[in-house]
Coordinates of C-alpha atoms and ligand atoms in Angstrom, one line a residue:
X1 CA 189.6 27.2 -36.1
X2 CA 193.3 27.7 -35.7
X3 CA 196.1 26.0 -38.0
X4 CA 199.3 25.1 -37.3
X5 CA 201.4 23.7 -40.1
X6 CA 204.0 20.6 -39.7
X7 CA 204.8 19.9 -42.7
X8 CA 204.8 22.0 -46.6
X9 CA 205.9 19.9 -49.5
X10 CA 207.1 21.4 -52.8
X11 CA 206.5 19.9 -56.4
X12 CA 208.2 20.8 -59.1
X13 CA 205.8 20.1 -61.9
X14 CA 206.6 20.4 -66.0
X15 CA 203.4 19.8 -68.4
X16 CA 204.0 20.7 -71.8
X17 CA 202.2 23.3 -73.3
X18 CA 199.5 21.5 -77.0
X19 CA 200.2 24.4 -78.6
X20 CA 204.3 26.7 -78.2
X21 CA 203.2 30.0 -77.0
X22 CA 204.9 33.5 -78.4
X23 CA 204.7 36.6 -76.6
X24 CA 207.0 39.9 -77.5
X25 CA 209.7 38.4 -75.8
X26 CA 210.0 34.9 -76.1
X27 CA 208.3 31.8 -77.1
X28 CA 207.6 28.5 -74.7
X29 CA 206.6 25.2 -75.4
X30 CA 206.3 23.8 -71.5
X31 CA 205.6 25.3 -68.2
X32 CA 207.4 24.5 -65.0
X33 CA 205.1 25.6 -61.9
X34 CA 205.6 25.1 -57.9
X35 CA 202.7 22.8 -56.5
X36 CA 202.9 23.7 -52.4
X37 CA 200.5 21.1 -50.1
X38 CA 200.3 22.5 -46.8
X39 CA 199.0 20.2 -44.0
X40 CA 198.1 21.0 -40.2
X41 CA 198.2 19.6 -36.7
X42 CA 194.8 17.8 -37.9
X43 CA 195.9 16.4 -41.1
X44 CA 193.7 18.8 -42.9
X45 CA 195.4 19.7 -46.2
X46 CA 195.9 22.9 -48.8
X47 CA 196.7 23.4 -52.1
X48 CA 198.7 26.2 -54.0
X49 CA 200.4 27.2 -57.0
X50 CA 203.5 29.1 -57.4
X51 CA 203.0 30.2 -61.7
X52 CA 206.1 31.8 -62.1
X53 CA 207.7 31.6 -65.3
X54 CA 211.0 30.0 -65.7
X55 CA 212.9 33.0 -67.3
X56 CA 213.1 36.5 -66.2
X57 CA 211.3 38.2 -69.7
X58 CA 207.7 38.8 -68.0
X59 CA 208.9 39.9 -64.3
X60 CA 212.1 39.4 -62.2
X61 CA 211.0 36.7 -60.9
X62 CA 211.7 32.8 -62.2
X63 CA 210.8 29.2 -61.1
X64 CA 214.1 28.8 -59.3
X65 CA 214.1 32.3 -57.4
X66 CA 210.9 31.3 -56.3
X67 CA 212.2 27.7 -54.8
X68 CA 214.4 29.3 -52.9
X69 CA 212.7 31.8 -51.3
X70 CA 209.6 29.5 -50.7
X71 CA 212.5 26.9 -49.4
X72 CA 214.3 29.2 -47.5
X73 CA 212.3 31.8 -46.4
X74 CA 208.3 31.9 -46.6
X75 CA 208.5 28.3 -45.8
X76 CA 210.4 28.1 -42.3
X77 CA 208.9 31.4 -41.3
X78 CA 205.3 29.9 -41.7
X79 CA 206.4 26.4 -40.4
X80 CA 204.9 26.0 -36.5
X81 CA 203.1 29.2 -36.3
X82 CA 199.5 29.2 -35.8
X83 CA 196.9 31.1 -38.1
X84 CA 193.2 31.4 -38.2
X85 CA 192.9 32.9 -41.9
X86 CA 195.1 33.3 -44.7
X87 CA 196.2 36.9 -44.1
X88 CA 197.2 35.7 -40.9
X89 CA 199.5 33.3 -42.6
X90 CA 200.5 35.9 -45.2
X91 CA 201.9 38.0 -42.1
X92 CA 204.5 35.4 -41.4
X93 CA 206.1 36.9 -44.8
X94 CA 205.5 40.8 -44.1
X95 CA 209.3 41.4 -44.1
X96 CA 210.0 39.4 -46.9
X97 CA 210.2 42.2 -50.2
X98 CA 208.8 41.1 -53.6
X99 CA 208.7 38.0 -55.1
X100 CA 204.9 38.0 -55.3
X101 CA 204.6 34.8 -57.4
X102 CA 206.3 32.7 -54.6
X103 CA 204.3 34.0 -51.7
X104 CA 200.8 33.8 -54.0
X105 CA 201.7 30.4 -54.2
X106 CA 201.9 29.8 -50.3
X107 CA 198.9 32.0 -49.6
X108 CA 196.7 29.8 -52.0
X109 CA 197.6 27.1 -50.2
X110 CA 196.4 28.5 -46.8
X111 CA 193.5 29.8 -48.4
X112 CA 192.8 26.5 -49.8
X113 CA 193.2 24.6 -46.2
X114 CA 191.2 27.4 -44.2
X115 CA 188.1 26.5 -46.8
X116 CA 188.3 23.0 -46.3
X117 CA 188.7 22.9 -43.2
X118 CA 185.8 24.8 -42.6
X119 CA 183.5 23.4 -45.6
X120 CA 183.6 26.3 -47.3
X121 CA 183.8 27.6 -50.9
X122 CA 187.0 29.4 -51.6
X123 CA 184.6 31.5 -54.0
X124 CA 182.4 32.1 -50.6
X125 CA 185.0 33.2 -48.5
X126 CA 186.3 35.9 -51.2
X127 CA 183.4 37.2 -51.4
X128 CA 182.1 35.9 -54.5
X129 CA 178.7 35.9 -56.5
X130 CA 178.6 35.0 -59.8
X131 CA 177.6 31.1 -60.4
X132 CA 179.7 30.9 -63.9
X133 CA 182.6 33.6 -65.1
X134 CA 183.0 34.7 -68.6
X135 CA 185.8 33.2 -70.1
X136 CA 188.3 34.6 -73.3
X137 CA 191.3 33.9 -74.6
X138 CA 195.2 34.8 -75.2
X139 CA 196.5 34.1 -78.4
X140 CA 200.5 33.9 -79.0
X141 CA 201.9 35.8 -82.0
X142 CA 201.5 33.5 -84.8
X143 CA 203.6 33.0 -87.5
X144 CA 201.5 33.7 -90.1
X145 CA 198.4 36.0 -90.3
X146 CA 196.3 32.5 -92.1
X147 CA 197.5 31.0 -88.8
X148 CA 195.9 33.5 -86.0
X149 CA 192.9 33.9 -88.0
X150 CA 192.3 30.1 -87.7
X151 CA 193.2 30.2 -83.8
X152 CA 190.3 33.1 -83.5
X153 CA 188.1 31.5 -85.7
X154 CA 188.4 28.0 -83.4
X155 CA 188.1 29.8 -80.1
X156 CA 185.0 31.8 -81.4
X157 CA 183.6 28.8 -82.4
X158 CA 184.0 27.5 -79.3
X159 CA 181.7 30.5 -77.8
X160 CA 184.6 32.0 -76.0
X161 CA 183.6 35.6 -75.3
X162 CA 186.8 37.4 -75.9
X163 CA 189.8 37.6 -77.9
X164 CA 193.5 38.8 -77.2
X165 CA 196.1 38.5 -79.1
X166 CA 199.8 39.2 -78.4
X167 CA 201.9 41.8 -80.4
X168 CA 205.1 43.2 -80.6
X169 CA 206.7 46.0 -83.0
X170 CA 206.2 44.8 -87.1
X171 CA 203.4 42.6 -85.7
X172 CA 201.0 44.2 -84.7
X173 CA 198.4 46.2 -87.1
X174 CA 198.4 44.2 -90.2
X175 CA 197.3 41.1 -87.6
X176 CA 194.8 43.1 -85.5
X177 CA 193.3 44.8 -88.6
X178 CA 192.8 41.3 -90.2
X179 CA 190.9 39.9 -87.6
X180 CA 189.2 43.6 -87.0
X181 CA 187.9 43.1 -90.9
X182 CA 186.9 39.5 -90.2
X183 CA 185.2 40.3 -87.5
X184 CA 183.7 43.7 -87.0
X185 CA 182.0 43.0 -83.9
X186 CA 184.4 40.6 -81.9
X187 CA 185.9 42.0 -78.6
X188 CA 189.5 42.4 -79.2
X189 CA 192.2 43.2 -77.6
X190 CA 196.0 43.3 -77.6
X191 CA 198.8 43.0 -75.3
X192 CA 202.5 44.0 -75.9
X193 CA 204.2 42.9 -72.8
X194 CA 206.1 46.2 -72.4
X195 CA 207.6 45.9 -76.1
X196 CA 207.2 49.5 -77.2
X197 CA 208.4 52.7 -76.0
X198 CA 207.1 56.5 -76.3
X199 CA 210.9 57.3 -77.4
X200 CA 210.8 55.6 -80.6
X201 CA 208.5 57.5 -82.9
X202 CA 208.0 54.1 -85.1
X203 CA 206.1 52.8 -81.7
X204 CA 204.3 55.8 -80.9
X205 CA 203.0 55.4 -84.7
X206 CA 202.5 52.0 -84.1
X207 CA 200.2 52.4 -81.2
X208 CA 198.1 55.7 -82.8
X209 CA 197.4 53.5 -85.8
X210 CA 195.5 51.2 -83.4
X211 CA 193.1 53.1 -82.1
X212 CA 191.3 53.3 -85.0
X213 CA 190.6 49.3 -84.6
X214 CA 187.8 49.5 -81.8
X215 CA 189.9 47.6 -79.1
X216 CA 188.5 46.8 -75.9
X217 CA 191.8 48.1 -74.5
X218 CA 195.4 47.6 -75.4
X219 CA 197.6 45.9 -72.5
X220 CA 200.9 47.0 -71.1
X221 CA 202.3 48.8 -74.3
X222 CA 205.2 50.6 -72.0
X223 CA 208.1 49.3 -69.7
X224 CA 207.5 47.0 -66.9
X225 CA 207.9 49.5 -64.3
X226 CA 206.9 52.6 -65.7
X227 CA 203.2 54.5 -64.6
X228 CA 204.1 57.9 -66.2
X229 CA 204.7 57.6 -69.7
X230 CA 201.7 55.2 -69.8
X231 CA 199.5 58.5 -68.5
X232 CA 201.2 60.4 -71.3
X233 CA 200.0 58.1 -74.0
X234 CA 196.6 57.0 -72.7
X235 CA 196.2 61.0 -72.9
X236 CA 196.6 60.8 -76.6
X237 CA 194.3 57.2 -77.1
X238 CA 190.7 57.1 -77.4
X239 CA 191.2 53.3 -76.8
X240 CA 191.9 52.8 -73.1
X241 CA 195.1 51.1 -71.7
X242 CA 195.3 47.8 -69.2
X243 CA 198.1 47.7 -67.2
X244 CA 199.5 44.3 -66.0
X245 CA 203.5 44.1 -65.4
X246 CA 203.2 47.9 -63.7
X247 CA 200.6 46.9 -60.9
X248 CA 202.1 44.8 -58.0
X249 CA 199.8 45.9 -55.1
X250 CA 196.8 47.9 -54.7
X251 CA 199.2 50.8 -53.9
X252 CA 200.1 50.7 -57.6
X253 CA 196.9 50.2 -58.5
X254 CA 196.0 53.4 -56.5
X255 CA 198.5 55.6 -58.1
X256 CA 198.5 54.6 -61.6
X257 CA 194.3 55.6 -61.9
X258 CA 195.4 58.5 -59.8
X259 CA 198.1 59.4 -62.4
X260 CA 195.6 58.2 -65.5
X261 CA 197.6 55.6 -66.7
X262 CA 195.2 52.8 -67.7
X263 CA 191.7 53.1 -67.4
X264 CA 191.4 48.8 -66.7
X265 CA 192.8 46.6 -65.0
X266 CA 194.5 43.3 -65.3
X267 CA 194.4 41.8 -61.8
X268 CA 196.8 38.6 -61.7
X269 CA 196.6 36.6 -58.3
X270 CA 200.1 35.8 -58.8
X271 CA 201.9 39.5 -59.4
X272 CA 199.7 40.6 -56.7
X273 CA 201.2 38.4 -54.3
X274 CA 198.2 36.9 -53.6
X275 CA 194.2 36.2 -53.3
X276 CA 193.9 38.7 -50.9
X277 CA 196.0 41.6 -52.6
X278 CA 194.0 40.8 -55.8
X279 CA 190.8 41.5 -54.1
X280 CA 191.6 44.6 -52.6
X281 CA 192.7 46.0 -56.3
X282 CA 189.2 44.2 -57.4
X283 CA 187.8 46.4 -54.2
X284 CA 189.6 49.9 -55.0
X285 CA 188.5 49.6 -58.8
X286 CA 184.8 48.7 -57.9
X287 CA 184.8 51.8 -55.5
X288 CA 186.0 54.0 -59.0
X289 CA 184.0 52.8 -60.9
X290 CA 187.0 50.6 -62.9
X291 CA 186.1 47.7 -64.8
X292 CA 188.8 44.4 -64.0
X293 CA 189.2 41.2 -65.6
X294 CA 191.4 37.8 -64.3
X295 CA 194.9 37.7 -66.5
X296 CA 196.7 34.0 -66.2
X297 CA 200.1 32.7 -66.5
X298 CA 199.0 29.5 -68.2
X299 CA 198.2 27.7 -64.9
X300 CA 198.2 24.3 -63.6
X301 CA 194.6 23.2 -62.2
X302 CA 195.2 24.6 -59.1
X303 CA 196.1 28.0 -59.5
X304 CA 193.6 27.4 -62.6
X305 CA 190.8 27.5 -59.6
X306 CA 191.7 30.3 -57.3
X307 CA 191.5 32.1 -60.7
X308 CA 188.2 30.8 -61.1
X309 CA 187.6 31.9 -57.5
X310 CA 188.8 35.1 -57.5
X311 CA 186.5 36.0 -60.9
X312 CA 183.5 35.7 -59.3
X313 CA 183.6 38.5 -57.7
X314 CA 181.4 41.3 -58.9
X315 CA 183.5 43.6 -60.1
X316 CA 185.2 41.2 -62.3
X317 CA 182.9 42.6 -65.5
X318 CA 185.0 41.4 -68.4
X319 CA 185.9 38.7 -69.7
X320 CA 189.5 37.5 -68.4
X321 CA 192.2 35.2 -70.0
X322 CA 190.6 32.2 -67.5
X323 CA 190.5 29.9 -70.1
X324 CA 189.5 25.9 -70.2
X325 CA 192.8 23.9 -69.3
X326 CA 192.7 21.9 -72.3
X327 CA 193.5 24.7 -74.7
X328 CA 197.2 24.8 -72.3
X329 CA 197.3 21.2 -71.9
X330 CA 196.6 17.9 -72.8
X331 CA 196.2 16.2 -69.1
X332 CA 195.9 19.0 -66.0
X333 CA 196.6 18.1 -62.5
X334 CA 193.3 18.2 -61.3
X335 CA 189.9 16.5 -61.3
X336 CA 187.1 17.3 -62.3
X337 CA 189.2 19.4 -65.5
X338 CA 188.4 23.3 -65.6
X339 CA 186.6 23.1 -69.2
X340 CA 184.6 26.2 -70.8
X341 CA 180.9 25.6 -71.8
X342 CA 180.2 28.3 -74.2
X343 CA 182.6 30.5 -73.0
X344 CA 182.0 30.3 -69.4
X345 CA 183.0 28.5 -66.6
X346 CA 181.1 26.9 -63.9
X347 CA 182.2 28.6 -60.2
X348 CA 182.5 25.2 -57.5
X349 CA 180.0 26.4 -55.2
X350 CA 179.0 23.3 -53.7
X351 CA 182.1 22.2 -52.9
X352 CA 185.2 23.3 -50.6
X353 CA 188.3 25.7 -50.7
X354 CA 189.4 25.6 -54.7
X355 CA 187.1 23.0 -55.3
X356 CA 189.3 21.0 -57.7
X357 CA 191.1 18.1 -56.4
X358 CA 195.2 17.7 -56.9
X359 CA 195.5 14.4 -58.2
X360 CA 198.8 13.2 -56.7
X361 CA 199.6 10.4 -58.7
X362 CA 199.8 12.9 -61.5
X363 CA 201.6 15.1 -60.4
X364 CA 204.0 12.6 -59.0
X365 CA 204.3 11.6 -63.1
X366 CA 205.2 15.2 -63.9
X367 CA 207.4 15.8 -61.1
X368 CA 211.0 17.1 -61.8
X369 CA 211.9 17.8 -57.8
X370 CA 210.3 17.4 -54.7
X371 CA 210.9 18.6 -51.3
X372 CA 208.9 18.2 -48.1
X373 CA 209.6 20.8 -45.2
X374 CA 208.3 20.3 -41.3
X375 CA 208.3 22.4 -38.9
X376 CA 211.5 21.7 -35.9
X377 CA 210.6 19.2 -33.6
X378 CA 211.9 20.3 -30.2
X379 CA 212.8 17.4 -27.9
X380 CA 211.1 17.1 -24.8
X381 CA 212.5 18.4 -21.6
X382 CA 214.4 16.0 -19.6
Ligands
OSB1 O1 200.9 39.0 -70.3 O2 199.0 38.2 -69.8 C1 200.2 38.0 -70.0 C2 201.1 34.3 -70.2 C3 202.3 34.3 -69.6 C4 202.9 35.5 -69.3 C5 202.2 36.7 -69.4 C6 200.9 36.7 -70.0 C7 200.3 35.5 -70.4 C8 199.1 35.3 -71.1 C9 198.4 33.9 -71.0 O3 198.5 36.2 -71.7 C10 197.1 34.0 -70.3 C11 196.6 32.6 -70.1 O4 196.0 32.0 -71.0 O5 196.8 32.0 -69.0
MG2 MG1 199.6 40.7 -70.1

């Protein structure tokens, strides 16, 4: 069935977050996200979401680079032309460099509208098996060590499977080895967003001190856009590394398990640029033998479910940050809520593309800026 879009519109949506959230670089106490509805010649309707974050401290990338290129260039480039699949769609863009987060956004969307439109599952048409994904969670840096052993304790009690929290230089190994002692069988993890660096022996001592802990893995300790010094120091760890802000393609993805630079994965369907980016990372790792797990940016319902989606693939073997929406937010954007039982969550089989509703009146309520885009009527010829 072929697509043709007339019009895209574009929500600005801020939900504040029930809880702030600290990472090494900054803390945040609302999110900001892009909500895109593409509809066709048909009237048949798509869904996506555009998670950027609003400052530049986890990637280049921020809300408002992301309105304008979705405004001014994914858009009108999709606008008129005619797709059968989402890849097709996502060729409209092949020029365009970067800026993954705003064309994952877009591609959801026309993932989301391909599925419906042909009543199926978006977790079908990935590829998908698993009926129900296995769900952990990310913990901010707490202010107090009293204060992240009561998060892990609630999130544990809650049967969630995993736990990560984040850390940064002075606090990192007196919190991890709390929760170790606690806990002596817990799978824990850390992630430092990038905060240390192999030239600053207090970091490198830092990072040695925890392998002793038993991690599952420690996340992105080194730059942003570094592969090499990452194979240097997973060389001297017997815990293994996960990189996340390093891998924007299955290219890099390739060449940092060539280099051995991390020995997981942390696929993201919005770094990647999109659903089907993120699958063939899911496909390269599955082919060496790499386990993978679903990171999140604190999404809205409706990337929230392409995450969902995109965990059910097989090779999705640990648990992921995909995470109920209530522990981000008091009300999400769609219906029915994406809730954890136990520490898993239920994959939408039976119904089609993300198979969560966008409830509009919602996110009219949370809307800071809207902007609907159609596709150039010509006039008839005289
Ligand atoms: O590094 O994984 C990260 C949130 C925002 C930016 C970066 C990261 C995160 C998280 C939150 O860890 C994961 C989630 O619960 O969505
Ligand atoms: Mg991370």
């Amino acid at each position: 069935m072929s697509h043709t879009l007339g019009a895209v519109e574009m929500v600005l949506v801020r939900l504040p977050l029930v809880r702030p959230f600290t990472t090494s670089s900054h803390t945040k106490d609302h999110l900001d996200h892009i909500l895109i509805r593409v509809r066709d010649q048909d009237g048949a309707e798509g869904w996506g979401e555009c998670a950027s974050p609003s400052d530049p401290y986890y990637c280049s990338e921020t809300t408002e680079t992301s309105w304008h290129i979705l405004r001014d260039f994914l858009i009108p480039g999709l606008l008129g032309k005619s797709f059968e699949r989402a890849s097709e769609a996502a060729a409209t863009w092949s020029k365009v460099r970067g800026n993954n987060f705003a064309k994952a956004g877009l591609e959801m969307a026309c993932w989301d509208l391909v599925c419906r439109a042909s009543r199926t599952s978006l977790a079908g048409a990935l590829g998908g098996q698993r009926k129900e994904i296995y769900s952990g969670v990310s913990l901010g840096i707490e202010p107090t060590l009293d204060g992240l052993l009561e998060q892990v304790e609630r999130y544990l009690d809650q049967g969630y499977r995993r736990i990560k929290t984040k850390i940064g230089p002075g606090r990192d190994l007196a919190y991890l080895r709390a929760v170790r002692q606690r806990w002596p069988d817990v799978p824990l993890m850390a992630d430092a967003n990038s905060a240390y660096s192999l030239e600053n022996p207090e970091h490198v001592a830092a990072l040695k001190a925890l392998d002793d802990l038993d991690l599952m893995m420690i996340e992105q300790p080194l730059a942003d856009d570094d592969i090499v010094d990452h194979a240097r120091l997973q060389s001297q760890l017997r815990t293994p590394l996960c990189l996340d802000e390093s891998i924007h393609s299955v290219a890099d993805a390739r060449k940092a398990l060539d280099l051995g630079s991390c020995r997981i994965i942390n696929i993201k369907v919005s770094r990647l640029g999109g659903l089907e980016e993120a699958r063939r990372v899911h496909d390269l790792c599955v082919q060496r033998g790499v386990p993978v797990w679903c990171g999140g940016m604190h999404e809205f319902g409706v990337g929230r479910a392409a995450n969902v989606a995109i965990c059910s693939l097989p090779g999705f073997t640990l648990p992921g940050d995909v995470s109920g929406s209530d522990r981000a937010y008091r009300e999400d954007i769609v219906d029915p809520p994406i809730r954890a039982h136990s520490g898993a969550i239920d994959v939408p089989w039976d119904r089609p593309g993300l198979g969560f509703e966008a409830n509009l009146s919602r996110i009219r309520a949370n809307a800071v800026r809207e902007l609907v885009l159609e596709a150039e009527r010509r006039p008839l010829a005289a």
